[in-house]
Tab-separated table of C-alpha atoms in Angstrom:
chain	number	residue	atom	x	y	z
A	1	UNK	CA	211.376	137.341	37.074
A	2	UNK	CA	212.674	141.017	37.537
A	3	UNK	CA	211.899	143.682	35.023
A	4	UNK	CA	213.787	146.990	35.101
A	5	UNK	CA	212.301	149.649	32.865
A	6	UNK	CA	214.992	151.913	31.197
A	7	UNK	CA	212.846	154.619	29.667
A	8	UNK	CA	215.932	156.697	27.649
A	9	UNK	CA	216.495	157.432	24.219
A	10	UNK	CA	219.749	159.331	25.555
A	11	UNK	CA	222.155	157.227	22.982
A	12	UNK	CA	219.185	157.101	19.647
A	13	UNK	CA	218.833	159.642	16.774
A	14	UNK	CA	215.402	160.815	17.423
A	15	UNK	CA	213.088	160.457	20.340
A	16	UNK	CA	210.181	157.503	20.857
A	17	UNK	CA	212.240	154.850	22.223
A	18	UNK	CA	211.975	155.883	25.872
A	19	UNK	CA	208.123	155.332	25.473
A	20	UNK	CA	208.571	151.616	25.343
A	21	UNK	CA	208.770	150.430	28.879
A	22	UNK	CA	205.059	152.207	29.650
A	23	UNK	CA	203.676	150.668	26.578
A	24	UNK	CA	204.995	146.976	27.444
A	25	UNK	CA	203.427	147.504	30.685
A	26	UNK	CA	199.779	148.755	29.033
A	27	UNK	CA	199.725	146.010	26.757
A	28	UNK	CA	199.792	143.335	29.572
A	29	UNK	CA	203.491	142.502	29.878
A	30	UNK	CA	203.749	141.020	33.431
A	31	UNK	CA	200.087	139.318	32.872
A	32	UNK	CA	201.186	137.075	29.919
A	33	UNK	CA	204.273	136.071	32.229
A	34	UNK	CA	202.193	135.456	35.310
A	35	UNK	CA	200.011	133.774	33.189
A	36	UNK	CA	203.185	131.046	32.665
A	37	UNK	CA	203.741	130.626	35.671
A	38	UNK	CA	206.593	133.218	36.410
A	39	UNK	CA	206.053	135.597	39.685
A	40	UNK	CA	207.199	139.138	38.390
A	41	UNK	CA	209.002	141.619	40.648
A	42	UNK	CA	208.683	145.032	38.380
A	43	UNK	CA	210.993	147.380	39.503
A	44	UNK	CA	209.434	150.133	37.373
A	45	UNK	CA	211.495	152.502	35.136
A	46	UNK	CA	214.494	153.349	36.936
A	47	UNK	CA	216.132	155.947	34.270
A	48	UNK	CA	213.948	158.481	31.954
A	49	UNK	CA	215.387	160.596	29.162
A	50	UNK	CA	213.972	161.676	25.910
A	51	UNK	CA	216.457	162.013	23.242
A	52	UNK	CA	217.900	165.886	22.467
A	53	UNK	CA	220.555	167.181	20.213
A	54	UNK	CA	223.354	167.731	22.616
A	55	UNK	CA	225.795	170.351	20.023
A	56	UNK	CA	228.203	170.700	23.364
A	57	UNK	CA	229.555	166.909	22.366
A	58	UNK	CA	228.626	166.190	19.232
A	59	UNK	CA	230.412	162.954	18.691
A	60	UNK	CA	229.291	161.383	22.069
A	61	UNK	CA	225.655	163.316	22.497
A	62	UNK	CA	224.034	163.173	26.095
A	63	UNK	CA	226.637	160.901	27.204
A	64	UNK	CA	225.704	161.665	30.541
A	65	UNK	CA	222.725	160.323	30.380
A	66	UNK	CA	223.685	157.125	29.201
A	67	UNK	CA	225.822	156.677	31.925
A	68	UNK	CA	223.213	157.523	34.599
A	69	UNK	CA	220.695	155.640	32.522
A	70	UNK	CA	223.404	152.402	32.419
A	71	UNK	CA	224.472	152.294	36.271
A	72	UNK	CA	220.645	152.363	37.478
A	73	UNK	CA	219.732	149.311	35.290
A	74	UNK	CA	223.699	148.021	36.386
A	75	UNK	CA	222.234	148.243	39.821
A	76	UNK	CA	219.184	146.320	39.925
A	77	UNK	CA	220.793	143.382	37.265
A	78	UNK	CA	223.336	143.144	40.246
A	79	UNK	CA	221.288	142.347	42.436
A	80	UNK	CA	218.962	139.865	40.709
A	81	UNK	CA	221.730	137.576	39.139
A	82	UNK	CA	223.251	137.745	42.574
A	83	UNK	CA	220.425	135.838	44.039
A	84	UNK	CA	220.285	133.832	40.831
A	85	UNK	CA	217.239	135.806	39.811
A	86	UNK	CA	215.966	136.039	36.052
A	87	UNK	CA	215.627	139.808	34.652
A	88	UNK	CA	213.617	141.307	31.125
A	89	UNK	CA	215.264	145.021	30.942
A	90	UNK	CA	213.416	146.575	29.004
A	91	UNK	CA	214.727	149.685	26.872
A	92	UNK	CA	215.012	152.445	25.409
A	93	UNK	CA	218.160	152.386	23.252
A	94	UNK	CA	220.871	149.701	23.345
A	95	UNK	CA	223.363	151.833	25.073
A	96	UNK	CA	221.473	149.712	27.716
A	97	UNK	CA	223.493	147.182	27.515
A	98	UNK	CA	226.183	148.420	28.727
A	99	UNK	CA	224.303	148.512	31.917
A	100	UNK	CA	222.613	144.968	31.563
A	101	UNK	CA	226.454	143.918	31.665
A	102	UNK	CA	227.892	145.967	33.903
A	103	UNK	CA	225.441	144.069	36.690
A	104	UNK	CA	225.903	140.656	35.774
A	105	UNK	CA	229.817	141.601	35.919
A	106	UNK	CA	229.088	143.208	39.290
A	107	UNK	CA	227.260	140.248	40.687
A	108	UNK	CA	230.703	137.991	39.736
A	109	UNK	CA	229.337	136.131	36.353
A	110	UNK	CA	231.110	134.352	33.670
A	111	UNK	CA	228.943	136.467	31.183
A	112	UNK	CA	228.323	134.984	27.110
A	113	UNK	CA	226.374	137.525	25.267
A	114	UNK	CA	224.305	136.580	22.435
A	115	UNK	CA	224.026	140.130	20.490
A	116	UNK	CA	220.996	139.847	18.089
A	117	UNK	CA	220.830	142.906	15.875
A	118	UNK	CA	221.065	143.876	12.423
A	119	UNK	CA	223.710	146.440	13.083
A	120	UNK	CA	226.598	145.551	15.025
A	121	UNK	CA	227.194	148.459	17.416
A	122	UNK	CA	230.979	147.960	16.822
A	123	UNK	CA	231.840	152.167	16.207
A	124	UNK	CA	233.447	154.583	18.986
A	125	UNK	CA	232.669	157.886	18.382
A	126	UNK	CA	235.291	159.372	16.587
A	127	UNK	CA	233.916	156.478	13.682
A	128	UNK	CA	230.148	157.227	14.326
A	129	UNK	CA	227.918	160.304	13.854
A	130	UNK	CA	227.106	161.108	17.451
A	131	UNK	CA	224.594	158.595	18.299
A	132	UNK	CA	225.648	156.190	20.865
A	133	UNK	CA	223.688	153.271	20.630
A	134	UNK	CA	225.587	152.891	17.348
A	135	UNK	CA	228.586	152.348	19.766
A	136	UNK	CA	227.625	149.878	22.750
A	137	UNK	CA	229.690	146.894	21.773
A	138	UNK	CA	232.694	149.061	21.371
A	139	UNK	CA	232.044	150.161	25.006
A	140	UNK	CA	231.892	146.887	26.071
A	141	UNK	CA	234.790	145.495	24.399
A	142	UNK	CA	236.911	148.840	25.138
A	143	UNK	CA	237.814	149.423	21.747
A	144	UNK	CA	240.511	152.651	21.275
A	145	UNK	CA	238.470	155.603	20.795
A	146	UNK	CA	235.719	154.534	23.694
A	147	UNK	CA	234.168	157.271	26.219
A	148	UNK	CA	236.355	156.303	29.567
A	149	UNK	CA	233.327	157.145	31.455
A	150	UNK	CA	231.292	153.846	29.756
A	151	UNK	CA	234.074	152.145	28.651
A	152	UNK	CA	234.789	151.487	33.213
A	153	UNK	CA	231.178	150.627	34.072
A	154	UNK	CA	231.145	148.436	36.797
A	155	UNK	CA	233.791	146.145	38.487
A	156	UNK	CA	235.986	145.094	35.199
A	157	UNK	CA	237.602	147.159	32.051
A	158	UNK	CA	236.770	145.590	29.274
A	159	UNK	CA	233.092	144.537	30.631
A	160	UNK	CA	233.740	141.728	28.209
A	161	UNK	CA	236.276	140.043	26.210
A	162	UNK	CA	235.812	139.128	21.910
A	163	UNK	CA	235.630	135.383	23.497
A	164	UNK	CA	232.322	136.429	25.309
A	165	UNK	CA	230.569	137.899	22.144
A	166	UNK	CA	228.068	136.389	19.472
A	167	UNK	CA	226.791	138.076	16.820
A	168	UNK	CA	223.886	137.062	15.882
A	169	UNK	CA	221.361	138.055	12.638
A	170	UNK	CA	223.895	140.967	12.021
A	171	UNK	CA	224.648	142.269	8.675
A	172	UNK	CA	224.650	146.134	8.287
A	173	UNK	CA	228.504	146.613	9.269
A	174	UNK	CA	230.755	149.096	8.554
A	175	UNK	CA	234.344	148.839	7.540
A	176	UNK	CA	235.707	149.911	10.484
A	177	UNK	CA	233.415	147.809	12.140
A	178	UNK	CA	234.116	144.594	9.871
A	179	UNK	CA	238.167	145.470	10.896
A	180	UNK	CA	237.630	145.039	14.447
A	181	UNK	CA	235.144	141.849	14.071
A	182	UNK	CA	238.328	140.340	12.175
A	183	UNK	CA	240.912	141.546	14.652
A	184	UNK	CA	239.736	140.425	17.429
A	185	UNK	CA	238.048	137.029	15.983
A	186	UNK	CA	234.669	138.138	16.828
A	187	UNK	CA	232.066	134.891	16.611
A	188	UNK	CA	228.911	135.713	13.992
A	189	UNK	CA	226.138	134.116	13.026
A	190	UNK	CA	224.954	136.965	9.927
A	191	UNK	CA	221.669	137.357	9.034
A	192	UNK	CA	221.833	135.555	5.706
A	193	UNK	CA	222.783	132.075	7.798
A	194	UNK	CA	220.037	132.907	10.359
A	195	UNK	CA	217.585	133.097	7.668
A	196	UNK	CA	218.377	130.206	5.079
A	197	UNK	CA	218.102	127.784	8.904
A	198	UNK	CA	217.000	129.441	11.570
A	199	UNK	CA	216.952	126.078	13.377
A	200	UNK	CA	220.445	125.270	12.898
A	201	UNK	CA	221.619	129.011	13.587
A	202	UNK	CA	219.692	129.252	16.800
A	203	UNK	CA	221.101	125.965	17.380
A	204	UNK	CA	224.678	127.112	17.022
A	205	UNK	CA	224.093	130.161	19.372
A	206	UNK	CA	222.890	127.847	21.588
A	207	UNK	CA	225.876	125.581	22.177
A	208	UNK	CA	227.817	128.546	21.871
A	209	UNK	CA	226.086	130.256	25.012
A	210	UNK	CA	226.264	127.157	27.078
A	211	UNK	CA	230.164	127.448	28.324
A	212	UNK	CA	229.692	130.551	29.975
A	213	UNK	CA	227.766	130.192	33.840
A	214	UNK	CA	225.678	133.545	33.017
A	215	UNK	CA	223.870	133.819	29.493
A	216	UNK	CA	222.780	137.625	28.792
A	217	UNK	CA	220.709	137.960	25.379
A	218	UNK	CA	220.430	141.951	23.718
A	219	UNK	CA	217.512	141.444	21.188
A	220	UNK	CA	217.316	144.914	19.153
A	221	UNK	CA	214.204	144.532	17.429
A	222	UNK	CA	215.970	146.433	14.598
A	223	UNK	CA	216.604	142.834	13.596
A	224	UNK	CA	213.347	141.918	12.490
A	225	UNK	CA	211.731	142.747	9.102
A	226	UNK	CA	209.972	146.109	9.557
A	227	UNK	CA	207.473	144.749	6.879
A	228	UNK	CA	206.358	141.714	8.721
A	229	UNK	CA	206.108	143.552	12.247
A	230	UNK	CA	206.940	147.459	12.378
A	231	UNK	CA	208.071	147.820	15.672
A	232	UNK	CA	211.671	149.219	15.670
A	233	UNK	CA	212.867	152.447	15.456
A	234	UNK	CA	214.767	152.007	12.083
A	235	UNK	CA	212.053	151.644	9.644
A	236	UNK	CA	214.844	149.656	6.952
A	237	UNK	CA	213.004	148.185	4.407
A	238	UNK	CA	215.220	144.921	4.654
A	239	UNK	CA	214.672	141.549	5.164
A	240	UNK	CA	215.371	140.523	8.526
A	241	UNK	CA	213.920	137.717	11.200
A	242	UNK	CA	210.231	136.923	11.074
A	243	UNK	CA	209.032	137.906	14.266
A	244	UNK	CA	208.494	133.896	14.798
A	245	UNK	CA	211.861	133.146	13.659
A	246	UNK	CA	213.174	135.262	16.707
A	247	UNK	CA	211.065	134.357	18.862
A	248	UNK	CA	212.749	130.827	18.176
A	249	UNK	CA	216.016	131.677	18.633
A	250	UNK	CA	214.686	133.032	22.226
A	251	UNK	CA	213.459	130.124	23.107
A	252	UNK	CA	216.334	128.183	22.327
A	253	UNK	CA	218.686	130.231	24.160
A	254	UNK	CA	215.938	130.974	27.479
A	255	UNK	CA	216.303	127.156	27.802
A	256	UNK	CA	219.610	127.157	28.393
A	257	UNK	CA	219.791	127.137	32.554
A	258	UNK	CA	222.803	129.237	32.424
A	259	UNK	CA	220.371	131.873	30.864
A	260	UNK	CA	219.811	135.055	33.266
A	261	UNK	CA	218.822	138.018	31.528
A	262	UNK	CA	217.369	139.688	28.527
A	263	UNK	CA	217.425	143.135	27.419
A	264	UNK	CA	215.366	144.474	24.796
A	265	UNK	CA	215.466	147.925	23.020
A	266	UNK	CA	214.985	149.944	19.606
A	267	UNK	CA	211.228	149.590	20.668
A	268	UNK	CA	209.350	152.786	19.254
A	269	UNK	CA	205.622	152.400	19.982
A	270	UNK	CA	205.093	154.953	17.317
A	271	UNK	CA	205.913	153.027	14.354
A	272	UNK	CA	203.183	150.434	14.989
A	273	UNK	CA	200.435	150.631	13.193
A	274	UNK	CA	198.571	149.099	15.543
A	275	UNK	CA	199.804	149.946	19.194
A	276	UNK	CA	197.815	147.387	20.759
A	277	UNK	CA	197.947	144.339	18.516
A	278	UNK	CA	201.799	144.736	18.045
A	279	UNK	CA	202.274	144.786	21.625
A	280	UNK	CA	200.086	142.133	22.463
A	281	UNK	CA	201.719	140.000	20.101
A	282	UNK	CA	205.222	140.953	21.172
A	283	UNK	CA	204.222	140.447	24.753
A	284	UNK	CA	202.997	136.752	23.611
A	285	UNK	CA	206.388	136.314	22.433
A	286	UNK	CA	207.820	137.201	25.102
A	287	UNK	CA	206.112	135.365	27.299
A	288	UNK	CA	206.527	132.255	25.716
A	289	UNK	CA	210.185	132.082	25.573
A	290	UNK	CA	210.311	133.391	29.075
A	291	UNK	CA	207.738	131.537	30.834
């Protein structure tokens, strides 16, 4: 198991989300996996940038840094699904992503990404408010309107085709966001499905996932409910996944033996209450679906 650290907030509104990486590593990430049985290869943090207001390009701020941020983690994904390697990259915001995919696209895979999140990332900047992590899918997909400069990461333009994409637990879209999921026949399993049978929804995703030869998972923690375990950067007082409920749906998909990577962001250590006990429990989770 590789893990690649990508310690940026570059894309987010506010700084903390660079601090995850570190704190997954305090809190006894690789242990819990060695303790499964999986022989870790940490490649450390290979990108660093806490968020700033960037006025000089206001619609796209520290774009960048993204892009330096996204073709170091590109880089080292590469390289481990090349040698049919597993890799955990662990953000930072979920301009990520774009990264995570740009390496399995470099190292020749038939990618499907499962995208579980409560927002669905589907603006370009001319339709969002400056933050870029608002705007990853759109990157990938190459919507009109993209950044050129993120839109051509890696070998392929679009990194990925609607075909490739699930939604999954999503439900805060907007309408130019709900357009382009119609348009171009976008697959989505919404929240309110995900929650009324999360069995039957992870199952779905599952047999969804299995035609491509590379499964990548993004799991913005933005899609749990902040109640149950505050954790994510948007503090949204809604009701999303249990933290068990997602860690179900990882499991289901982790089993999959097309599964290669998973990349998890909108971690802000600062909005635990309890540093330690959130982290030990997330790294439990994490350990079980990916051991």
């Amino acid at each position: 198991m590789n893990i690649v650290g990508a310690a940026a907030s570059a894309g987010a509104y506010s700084p903390g989300q660079e601090q995850a990486p570190a704190a997954f590593r305090r809190h006894g990430l690789a242990e819990a996996l060695s303790s499964r049985g999986r022989t870790i290869k940490d490649h450390g943090d290979v990108a660093s940038f806490r968020w700033r207001p960037d006025p000089s390009r206001p619609q796209a701020m520290n774009l960048e840094a993204v892009r330096h941020a996204c073709d170091l983690v590109a880089s080292h994904v590469a390289t481990a699904i090349a040698a049919q390697e597993d890799v955990l990259v662990l953000g930072g915001d979920c301009t990520v992503e774009l990264g995570t995919v740009a390496g399995a696209n470099a190292a020749g895979a038939q990618i499907g990404l499962v995208y579980i999140d409560f927002d669905a990332d589907l603006n370009t900047p001319d339709t969002s408010d400056g933050a870029l992590d608002w705007t990853g899918v759109a990157h990938l997909l190459d919507i009109p309107g993209c950044e050129p400069s993120l839109a051509r990461l890696g070998p392929t333009r679009p990194m990925l085709v609607p075909q490739q994409l699930l939604y999954f637990g999503v439900e805060n879209i907007t309408l130019p966001e709900a357009a382009a999921i119609r348009d171009n026949a976008i697959k989505v399993i919404p929240r309110e499905e995900a929650l009324s049978d999360i069995e039957a929804a992870a199952a779905r995703a599952a047999e969804w996932a299995a035609r491509f030869d590379c499964v990548l998972i993004h799991f913005d923690v933005d899609a749990l409910s902040f109640i149950d375990f505050p954790i994510a950067e948007n503090v949204r007082r809604c009701d999303g996944l249990k933290l068990e409920q997602a860690a179900f749906v990882l499991k289901q998909l982790t089993a999959l033996p097309q599964w290669r990577g998973l990349t998890i962001t909108e971690v802000n250590p600062a909005h635990a209450p309890d540093e330690s006990a959130a982290f030990a429990r997330l790294n439990e989770v994490l350990a079980d679906a990916l051991g």
